[in-house]
Coordinates of C-alpha atoms and ligand atoms in Angstrom, one line a residue:
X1 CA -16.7 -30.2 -13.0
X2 CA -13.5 -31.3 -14.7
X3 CA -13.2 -35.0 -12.9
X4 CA -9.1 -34.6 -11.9
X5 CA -10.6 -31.1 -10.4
X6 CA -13.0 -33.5 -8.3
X7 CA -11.0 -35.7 -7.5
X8 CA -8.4 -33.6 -5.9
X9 CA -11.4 -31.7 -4.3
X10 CA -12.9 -34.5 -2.5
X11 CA -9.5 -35.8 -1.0
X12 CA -9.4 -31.7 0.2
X13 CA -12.8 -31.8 1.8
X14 CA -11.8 -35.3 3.5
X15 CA -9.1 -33.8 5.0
X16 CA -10.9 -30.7 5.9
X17 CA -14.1 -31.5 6.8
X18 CA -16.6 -28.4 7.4
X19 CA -14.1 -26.0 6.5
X20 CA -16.6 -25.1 3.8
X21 CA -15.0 -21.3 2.6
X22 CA -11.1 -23.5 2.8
X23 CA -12.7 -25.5 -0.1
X24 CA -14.3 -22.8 -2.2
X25 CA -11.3 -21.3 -2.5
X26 CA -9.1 -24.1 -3.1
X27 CA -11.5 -25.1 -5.8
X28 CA -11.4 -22.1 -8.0
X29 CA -7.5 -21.8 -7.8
X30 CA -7.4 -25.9 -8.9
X31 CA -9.8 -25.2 -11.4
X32 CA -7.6 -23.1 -13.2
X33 CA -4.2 -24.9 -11.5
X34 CA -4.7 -28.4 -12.5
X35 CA -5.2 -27.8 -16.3
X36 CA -1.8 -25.6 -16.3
X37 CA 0.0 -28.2 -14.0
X38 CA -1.2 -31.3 -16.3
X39 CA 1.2 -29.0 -19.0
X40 CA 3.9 -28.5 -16.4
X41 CA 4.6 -32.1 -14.9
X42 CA 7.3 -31.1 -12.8
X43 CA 4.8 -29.4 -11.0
X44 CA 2.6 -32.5 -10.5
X45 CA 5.5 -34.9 -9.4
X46 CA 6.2 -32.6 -6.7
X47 CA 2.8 -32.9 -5.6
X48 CA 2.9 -28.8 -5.3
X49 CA -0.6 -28.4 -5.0
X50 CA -1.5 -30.7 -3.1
X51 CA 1.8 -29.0 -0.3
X52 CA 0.0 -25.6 -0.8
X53 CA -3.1 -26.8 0.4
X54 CA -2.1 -27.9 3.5
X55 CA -0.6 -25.3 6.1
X56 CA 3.1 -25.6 7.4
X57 CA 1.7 -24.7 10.9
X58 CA -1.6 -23.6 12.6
X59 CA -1.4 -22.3 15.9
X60 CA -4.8 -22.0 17.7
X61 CA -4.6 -20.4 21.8
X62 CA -7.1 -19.1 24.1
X63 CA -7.1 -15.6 25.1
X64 CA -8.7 -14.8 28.7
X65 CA -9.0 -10.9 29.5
X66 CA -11.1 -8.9 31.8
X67 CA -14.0 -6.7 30.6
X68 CA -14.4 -3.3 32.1
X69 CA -17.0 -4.9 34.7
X70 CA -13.8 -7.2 35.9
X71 CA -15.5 -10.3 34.5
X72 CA -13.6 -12.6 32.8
X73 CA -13.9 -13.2 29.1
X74 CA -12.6 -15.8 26.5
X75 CA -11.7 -15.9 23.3
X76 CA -10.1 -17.9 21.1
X77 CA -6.7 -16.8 18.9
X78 CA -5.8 -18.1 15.7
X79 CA -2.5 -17.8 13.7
X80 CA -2.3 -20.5 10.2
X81 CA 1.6 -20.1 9.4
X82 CA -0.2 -21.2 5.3
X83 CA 3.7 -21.3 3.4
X84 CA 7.1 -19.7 3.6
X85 CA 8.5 -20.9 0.3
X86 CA 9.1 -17.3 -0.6
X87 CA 9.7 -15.0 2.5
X88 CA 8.2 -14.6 6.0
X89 CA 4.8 -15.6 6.6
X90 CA 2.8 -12.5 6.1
X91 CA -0.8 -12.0 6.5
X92 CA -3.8 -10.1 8.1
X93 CA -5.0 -10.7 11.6
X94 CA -9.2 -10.5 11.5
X95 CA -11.6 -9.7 14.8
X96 CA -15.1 -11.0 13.8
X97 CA -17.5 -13.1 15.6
X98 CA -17.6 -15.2 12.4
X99 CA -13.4 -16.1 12.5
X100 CA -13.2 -19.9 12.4
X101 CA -10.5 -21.8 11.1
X102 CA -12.5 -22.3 7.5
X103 CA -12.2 -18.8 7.1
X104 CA -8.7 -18.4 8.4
X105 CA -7.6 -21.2 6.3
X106 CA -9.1 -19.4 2.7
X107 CA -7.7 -16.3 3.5
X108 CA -4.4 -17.5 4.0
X109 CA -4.5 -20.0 1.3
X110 CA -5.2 -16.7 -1.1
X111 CA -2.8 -14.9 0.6
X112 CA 0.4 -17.1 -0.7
X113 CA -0.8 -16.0 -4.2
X114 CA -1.4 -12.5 -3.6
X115 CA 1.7 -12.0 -1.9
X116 CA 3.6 -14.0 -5.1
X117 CA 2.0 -11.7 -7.4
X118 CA 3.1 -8.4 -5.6
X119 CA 6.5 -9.6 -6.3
X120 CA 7.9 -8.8 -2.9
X121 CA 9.6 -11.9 -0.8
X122 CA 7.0 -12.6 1.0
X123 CA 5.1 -15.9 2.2
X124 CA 1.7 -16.2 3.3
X125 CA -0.5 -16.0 6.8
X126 CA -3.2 -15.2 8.9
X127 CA -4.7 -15.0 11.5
X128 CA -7.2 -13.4 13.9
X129 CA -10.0 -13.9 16.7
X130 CA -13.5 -14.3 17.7
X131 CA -13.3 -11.4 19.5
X132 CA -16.2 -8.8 18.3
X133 CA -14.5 -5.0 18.7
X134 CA -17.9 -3.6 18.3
X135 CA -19.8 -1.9 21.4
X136 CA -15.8 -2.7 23.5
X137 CA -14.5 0.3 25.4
X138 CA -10.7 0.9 23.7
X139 CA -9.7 -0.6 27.6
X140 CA -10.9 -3.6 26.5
X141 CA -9.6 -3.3 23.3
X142 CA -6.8 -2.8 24.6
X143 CA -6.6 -5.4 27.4
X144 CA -7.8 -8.0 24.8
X145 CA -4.9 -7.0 22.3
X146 CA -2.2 -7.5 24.8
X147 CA -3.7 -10.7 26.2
X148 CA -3.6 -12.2 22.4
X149 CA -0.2 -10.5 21.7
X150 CA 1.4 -12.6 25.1
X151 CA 0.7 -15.8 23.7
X152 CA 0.8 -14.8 19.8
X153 CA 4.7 -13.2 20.6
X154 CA 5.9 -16.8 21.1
X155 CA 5.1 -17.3 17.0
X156 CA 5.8 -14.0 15.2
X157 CA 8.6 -12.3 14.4
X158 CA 10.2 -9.8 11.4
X159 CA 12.0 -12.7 9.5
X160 CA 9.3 -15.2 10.5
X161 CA 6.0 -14.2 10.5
X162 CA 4.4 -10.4 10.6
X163 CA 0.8 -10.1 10.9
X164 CA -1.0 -7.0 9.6
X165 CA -4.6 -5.7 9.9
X166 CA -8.0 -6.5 8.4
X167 CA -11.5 -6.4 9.3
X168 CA -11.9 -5.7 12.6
X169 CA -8.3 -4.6 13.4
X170 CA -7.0 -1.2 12.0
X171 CA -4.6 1.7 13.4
X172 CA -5.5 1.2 17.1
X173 CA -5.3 -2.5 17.4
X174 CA -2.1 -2.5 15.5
X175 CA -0.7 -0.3 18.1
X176 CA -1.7 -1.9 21.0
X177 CA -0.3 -5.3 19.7
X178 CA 3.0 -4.0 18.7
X179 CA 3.0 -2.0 22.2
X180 CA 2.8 -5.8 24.0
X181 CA 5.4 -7.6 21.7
X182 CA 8.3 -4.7 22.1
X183 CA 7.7 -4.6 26.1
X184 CA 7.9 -8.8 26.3
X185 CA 10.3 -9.4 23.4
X186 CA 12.2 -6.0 24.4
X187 CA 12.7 -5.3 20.5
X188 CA 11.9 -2.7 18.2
X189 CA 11.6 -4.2 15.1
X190 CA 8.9 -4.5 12.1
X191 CA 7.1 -7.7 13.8
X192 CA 3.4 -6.2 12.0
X193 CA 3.2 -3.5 9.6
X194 CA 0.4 -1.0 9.3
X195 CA 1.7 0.7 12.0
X196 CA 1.5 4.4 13.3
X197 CA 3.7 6.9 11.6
X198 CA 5.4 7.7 14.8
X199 CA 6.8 3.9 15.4
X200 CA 8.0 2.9 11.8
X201 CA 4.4 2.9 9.5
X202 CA 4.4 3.2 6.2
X203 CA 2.9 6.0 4.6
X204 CA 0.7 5.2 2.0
X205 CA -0.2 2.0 3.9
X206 CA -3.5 2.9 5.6
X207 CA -5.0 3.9 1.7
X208 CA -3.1 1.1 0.3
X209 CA -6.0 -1.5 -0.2
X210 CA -8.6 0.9 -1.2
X211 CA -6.5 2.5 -4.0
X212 CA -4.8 -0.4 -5.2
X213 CA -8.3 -1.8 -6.1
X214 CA -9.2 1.3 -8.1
X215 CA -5.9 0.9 -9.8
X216 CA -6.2 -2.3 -10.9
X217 CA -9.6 -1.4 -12.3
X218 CA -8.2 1.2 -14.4
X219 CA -6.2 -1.4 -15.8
X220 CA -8.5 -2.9 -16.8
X221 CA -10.8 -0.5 -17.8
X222 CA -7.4 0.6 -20.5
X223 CA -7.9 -2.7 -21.8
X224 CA -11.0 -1.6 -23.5
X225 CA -9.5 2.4 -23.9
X226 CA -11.7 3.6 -21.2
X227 CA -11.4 5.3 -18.0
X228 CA -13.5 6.2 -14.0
X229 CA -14.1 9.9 -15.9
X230 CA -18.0 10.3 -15.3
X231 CA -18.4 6.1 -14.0
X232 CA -21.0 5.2 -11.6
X233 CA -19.8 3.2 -8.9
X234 CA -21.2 1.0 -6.5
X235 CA -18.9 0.2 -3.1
X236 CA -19.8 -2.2 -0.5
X237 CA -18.6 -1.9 3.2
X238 CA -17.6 1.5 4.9
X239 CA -14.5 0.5 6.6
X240 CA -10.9 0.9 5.5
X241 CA -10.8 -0.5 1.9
X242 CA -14.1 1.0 1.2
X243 CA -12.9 4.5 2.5
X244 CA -9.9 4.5 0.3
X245 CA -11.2 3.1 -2.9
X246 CA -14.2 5.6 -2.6
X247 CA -11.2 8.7 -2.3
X248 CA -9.3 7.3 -5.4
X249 CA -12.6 7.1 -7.5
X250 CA -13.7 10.5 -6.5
X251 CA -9.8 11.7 -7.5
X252 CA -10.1 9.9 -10.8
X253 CA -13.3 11.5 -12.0
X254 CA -15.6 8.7 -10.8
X255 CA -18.6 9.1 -8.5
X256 CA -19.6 6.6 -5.7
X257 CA -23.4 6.5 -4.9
X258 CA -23.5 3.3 -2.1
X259 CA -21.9 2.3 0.8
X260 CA -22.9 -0.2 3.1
X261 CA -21.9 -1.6 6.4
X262 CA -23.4 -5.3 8.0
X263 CA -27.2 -3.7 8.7
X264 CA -27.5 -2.3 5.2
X265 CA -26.7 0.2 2.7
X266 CA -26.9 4.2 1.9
X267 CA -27.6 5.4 -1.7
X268 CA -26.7 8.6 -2.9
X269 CA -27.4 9.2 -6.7
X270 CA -25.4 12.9 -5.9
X271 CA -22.2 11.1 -5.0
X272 CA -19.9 10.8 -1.5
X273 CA -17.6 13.4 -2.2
X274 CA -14.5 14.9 -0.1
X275 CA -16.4 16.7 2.4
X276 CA -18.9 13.3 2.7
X277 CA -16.3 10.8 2.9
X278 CA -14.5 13.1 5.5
X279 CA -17.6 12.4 7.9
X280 CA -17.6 8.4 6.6
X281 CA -14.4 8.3 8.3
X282 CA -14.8 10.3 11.4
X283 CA -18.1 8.1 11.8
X284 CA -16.4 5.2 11.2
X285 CA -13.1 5.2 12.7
X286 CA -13.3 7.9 15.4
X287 CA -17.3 8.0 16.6
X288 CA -17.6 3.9 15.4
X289 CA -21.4 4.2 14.4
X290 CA -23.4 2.9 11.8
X291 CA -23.7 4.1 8.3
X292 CA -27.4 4.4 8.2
X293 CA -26.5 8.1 9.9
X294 CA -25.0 9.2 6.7
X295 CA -28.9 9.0 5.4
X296 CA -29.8 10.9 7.9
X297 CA -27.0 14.0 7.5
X298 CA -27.8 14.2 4.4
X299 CA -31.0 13.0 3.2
X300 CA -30.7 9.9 1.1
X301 CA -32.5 6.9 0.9
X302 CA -30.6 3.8 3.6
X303 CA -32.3 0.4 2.7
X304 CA -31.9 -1.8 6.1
X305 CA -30.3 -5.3 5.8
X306 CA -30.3 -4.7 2.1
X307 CA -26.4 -4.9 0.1
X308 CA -25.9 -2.5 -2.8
X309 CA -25.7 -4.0 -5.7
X310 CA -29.7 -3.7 -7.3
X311 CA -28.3 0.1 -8.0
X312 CA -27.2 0.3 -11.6
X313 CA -23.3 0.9 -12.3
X314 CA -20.9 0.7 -14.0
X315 CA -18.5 -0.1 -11.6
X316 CA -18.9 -2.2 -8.6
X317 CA -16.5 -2.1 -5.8
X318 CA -17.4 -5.0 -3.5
X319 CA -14.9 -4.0 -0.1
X320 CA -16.7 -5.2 2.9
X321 CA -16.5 -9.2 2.7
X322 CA -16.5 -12.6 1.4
X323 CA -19.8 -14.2 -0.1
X324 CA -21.6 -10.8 -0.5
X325 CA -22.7 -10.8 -3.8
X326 CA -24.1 -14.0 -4.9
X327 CA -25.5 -15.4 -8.2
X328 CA -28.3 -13.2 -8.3
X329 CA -26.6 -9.9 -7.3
X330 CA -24.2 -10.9 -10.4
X331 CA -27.3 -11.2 -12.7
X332 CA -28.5 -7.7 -11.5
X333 CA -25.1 -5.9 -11.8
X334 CA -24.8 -7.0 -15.4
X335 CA -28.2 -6.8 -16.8
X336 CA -28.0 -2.8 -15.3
X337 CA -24.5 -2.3 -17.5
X338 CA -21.9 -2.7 -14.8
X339 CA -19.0 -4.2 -16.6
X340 CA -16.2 -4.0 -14.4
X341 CA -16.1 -5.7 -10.7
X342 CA -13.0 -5.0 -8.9
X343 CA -12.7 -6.8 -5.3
X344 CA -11.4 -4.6 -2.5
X345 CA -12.8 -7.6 -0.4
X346 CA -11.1 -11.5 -0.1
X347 CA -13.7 -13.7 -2.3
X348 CA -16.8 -11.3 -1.8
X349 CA -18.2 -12.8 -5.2
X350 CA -19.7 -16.6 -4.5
X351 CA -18.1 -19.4 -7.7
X352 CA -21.2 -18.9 -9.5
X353 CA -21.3 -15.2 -9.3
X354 CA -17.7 -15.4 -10.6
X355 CA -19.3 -17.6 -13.4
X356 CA -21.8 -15.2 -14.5
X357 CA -19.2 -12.3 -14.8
X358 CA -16.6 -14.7 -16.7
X359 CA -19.9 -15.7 -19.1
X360 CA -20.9 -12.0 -19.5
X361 CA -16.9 -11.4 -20.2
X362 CA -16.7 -8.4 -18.0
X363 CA -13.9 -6.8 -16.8
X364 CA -13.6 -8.9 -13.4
X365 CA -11.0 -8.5 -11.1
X366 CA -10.5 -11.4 -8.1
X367 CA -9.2 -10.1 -4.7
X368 CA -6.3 -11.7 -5.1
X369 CA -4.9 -9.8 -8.2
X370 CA -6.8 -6.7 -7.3
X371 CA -7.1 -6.1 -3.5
X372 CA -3.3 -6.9 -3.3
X373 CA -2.3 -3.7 -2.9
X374 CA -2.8 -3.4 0.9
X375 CA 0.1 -6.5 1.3
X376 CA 2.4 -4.3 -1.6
X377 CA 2.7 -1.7 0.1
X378 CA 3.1 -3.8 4.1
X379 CA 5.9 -5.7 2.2
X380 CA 7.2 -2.1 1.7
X381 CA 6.8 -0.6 5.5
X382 CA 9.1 -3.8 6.1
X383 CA 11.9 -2.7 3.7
X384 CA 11.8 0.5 5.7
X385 CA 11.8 -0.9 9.0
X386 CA 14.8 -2.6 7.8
X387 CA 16.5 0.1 6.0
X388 CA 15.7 2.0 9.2
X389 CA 14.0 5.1 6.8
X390 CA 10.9 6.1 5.6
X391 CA 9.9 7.1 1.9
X392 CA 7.6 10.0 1.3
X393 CA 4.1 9.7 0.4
X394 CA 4.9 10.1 -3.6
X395 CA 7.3 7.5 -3.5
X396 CA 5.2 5.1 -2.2
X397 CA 2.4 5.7 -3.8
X398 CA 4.3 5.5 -6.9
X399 CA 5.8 2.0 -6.2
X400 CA 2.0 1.1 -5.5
X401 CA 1.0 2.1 -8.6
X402 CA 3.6 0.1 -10.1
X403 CA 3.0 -2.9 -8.4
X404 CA -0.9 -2.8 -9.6
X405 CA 0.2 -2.1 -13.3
X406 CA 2.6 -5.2 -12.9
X407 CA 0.2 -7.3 -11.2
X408 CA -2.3 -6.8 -13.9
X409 CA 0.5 -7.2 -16.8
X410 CA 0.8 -11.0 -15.3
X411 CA -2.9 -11.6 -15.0
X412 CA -2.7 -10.7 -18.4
X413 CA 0.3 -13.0 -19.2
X414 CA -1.1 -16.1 -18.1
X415 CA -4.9 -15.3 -18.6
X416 CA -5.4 -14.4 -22.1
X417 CA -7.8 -16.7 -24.1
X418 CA -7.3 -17.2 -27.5
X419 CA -10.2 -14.9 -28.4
X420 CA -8.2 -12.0 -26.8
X421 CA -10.8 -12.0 -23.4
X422 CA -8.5 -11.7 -20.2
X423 CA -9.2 -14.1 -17.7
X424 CA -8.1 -12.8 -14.5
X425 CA -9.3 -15.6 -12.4
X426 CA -7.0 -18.0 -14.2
X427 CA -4.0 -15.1 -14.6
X428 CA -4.3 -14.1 -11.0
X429 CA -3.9 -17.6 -10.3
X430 CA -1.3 -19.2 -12.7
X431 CA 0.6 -16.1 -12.3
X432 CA 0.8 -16.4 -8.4
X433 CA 1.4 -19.8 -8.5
X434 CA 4.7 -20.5 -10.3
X435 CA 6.7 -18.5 -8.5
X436 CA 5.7 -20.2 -4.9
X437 CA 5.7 -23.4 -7.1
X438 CA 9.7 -22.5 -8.5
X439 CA 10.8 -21.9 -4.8
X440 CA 9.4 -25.1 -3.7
X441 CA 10.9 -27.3 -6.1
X442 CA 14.3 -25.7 -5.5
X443 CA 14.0 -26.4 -1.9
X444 CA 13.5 -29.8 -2.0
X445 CA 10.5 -31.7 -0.5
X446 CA 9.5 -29.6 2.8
Ligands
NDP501 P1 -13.0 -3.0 8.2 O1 -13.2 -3.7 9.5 O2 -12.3 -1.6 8.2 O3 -14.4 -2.8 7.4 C1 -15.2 -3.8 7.1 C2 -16.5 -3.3 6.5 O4 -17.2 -4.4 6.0 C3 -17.4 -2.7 7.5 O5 -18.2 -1.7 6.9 C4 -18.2 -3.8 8.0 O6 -19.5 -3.4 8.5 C5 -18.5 -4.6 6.7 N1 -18.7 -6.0 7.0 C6 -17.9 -6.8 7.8 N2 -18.4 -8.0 7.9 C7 -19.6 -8.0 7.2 C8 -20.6 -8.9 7.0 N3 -20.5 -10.2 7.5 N4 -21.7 -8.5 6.2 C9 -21.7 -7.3 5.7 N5 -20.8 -6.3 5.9 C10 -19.7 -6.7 6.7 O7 -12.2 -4.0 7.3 P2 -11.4 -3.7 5.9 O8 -11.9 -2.6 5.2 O9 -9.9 -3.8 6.3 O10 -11.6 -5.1 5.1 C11 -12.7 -5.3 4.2 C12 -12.4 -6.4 3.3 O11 -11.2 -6.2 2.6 C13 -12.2 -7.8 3.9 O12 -12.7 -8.8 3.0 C14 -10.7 -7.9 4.0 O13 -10.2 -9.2 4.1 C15 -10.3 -7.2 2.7 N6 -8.9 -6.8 2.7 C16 -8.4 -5.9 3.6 C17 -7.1 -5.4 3.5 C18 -6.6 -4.3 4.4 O14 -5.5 -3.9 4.1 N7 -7.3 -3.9 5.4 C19 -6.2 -6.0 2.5 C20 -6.8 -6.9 1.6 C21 -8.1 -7.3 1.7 P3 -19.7 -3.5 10.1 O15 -19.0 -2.3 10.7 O16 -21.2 -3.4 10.3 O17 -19.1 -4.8 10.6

């Protein structure tokens, strides 16, 4: 490791002791940060980095509620308020039995980059709970989401901080949080986005992720004068990003054979089409079982705590979550042919997975340039809610589309190697970074 990369890591873990996934993404954005900002002193004076590692705020409350047997329960609510250099705080809320602060802490750390990149004024959050929504009535649901909203109302606001969804916390949860904060705040404003049509949701926003993945890997793939037409293409997880991305493949000529959820994985060498990806989503969002049933509608193999990636591809799509493909899964992906990786997921690929792409020179995408799509288009249901209108589905998507071909022209800006290779990893970064870095130095030491 480059020693002033070391160094700066081990005053990070001092400070953060245990928060293992906090310092595995701080260490690949200083890896490519520290070499730039040792050619940009400004930056280093300021001690930039070093600010964006550390939160402005983290606000950590308990959440009591009563289950449907009128016991009660505890959980514990999170909200890391990460940097507000360049707009609200803005960020995902996550419900997972796994949440900790180590994971709240990375995702909002990538979050102030991926929100610089999209180019919208907007700063960088998260947040979430312990709470697992899994085998929960929607009464407890939705006595849970009000419970959190009581205390998280105090925090949030539309020019302050606006929380969105993420795994764990889609359409329904959205709704009964925003339903809480109007009746105590008595306001109807855009305090989260990825809200319902009816109440001032975006169109576009619930596909945003998904397709703004596949976009960027048609970027990419143009790079090299090639296209999805007739790709095989491997997507992880089953949930919202996964849905979407598999749609836009499908639309774009592609064919998705896998899709996994946390017990294991379906493969279906015919491909999920329409009609299949219509019952993926009643199965997922409406009935809420397990992806193994796909297999059994319609006869394919399911491998049982097994994750995709052994099946050759072209393409891999990892959208379910972070660490799930590691060094080996890398070395299987690209010794079948799969030469592009585009991350629906936050830092699904483990740093030496990441090193074996980078090695291999493949067409990698990080989640931060190529997941950001989701963020895009919530920083554009909260130029609605302000304008008090709403943009058709065209529109939007169009401005999506943008956005991706925009973020991917700055990956390319500040990661091209002198051999012509893109480097995303560094682009991503670089490129996220001097904006937040530009607003910071104008504002003074805060
Ligand atoms: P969902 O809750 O809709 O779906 C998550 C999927 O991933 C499910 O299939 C779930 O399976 C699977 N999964 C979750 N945890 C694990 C695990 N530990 N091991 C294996 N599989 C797991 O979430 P989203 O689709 O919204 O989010 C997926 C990823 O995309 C996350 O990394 C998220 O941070 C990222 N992302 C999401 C955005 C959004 O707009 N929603 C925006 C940007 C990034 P199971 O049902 O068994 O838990």
């Amino acid at each position: 490791m480059d020693p002033r990369v070391e160094q700066f890591m081990a005053q990070i873990i001092a400070k953060n002791a245990h928060e293992n996934e906090f310092h595995q993404a701080v260490q690949e954005v200083a890896e490519s940060l520290i070499p730039y900002i040792e050619e940009n002193p400004k930056y280093k004076h300021a001690k930039v980095l070093e600010r964006i590692a550390e939160p402005e705020r983290v606000i950590l409350f308990r959440v009591p509620w009563l289950d449907d047997k009128g016991e009660i329960q505890i959980n514990k609510g999170y909200r890391i308020e990460m940097n507000s250099a360049i707009g609200p705080y803005k960020g995902g809320m996550r419900f997972h039995p796994t949440v900790n602060l180590s994971i709240l802490k990375f995702l909002a750390f990538e979050q102030v980059l991926k929100n610089s990149l999209t180019t919208l004024p907007m700063g960088g959050g998260k947040g979430g709970s312990d709470f697992d929504p899994k085998g929960k009535s929607d009464n407890e649901v939705m006595r849970f989401c009000q419970s959190l909203m009581t205390e998280l109302c105090k925090h949030i606001g539309a020019n302050t901080d606006v929380p969105a969804g993420d795994i764990g916390v889609g359409g329904r949860e959205i709704g009964y949080m925003f339903g809480q904060y109007k009746r105590i705040r008595n306001e109807f404003v855009g305090v989260l986005t990825g809200k319902g049509r009816e109440y001032g949701g975006s169109l576009i926003r619930p596909e945003a992720t998904g397709y703004g993945a596949v976009y960027f890997a048609e970027e990419m793939l143009k790079t090299r004068g090639d296209s999805f037409e007739g790709k095989v293409v491997t997507v992880s997880g089953s949930g919202n990003v996964a849905q979407f991305a598999t749609e836009k493949v499908n639309q774009l000529g592609g064919k998705v054979v896998t899709l996994s959820d946390s017990a294991g994985y379906i493969h279906d060498p015919n491909g999920i089409d329409a009609e299949k990806l219509a019952y993926v989503m009643d199965l997922k969002n409406v009935k809420r079982g397990r992806i193994k049933e796909y297999a059994d509608k319609f006869g394919c193999e399911y491998y049982e705590g097994k994750r995709p990636w052994e099946i050759k591809c072209e393409v891999a799509l990892p959208c379910a979550t972070q660490n799930e493909i590691n060094e080996e899964d890398a070395k299987t992906l690209v010794s079948n042919g799969c030469f592009v990786v585009s991350e629906g997921a936050n830092m699904p690929s483990v740093p030496e997975a990441v090193e074996v792409y980078i090695e291999n020179k493949i067409l990698y995408g990080p989640g931060k340039a190529a997941n950001a799509g989701g963020v895009a288009v919530s920083g554009l249901e909260m130029s609605q809610n302000s304008l008090r209108l709403s943009w058709t589905r065209e529109e939007v998507d169009q401005r999506l589309h943008q956005i991706m071909k925009d973020i991917h022209a700055t990956c390319e800006k500040y990661g091209k190697d002198s051999d012509g290779f893109i480097n995303y990893v560094n682009g991503a970064n670089i490129g996220g970074f001097v904006k937040v870095a530009e607003a910071m130095l104008a504002q003074g030491a805060v």
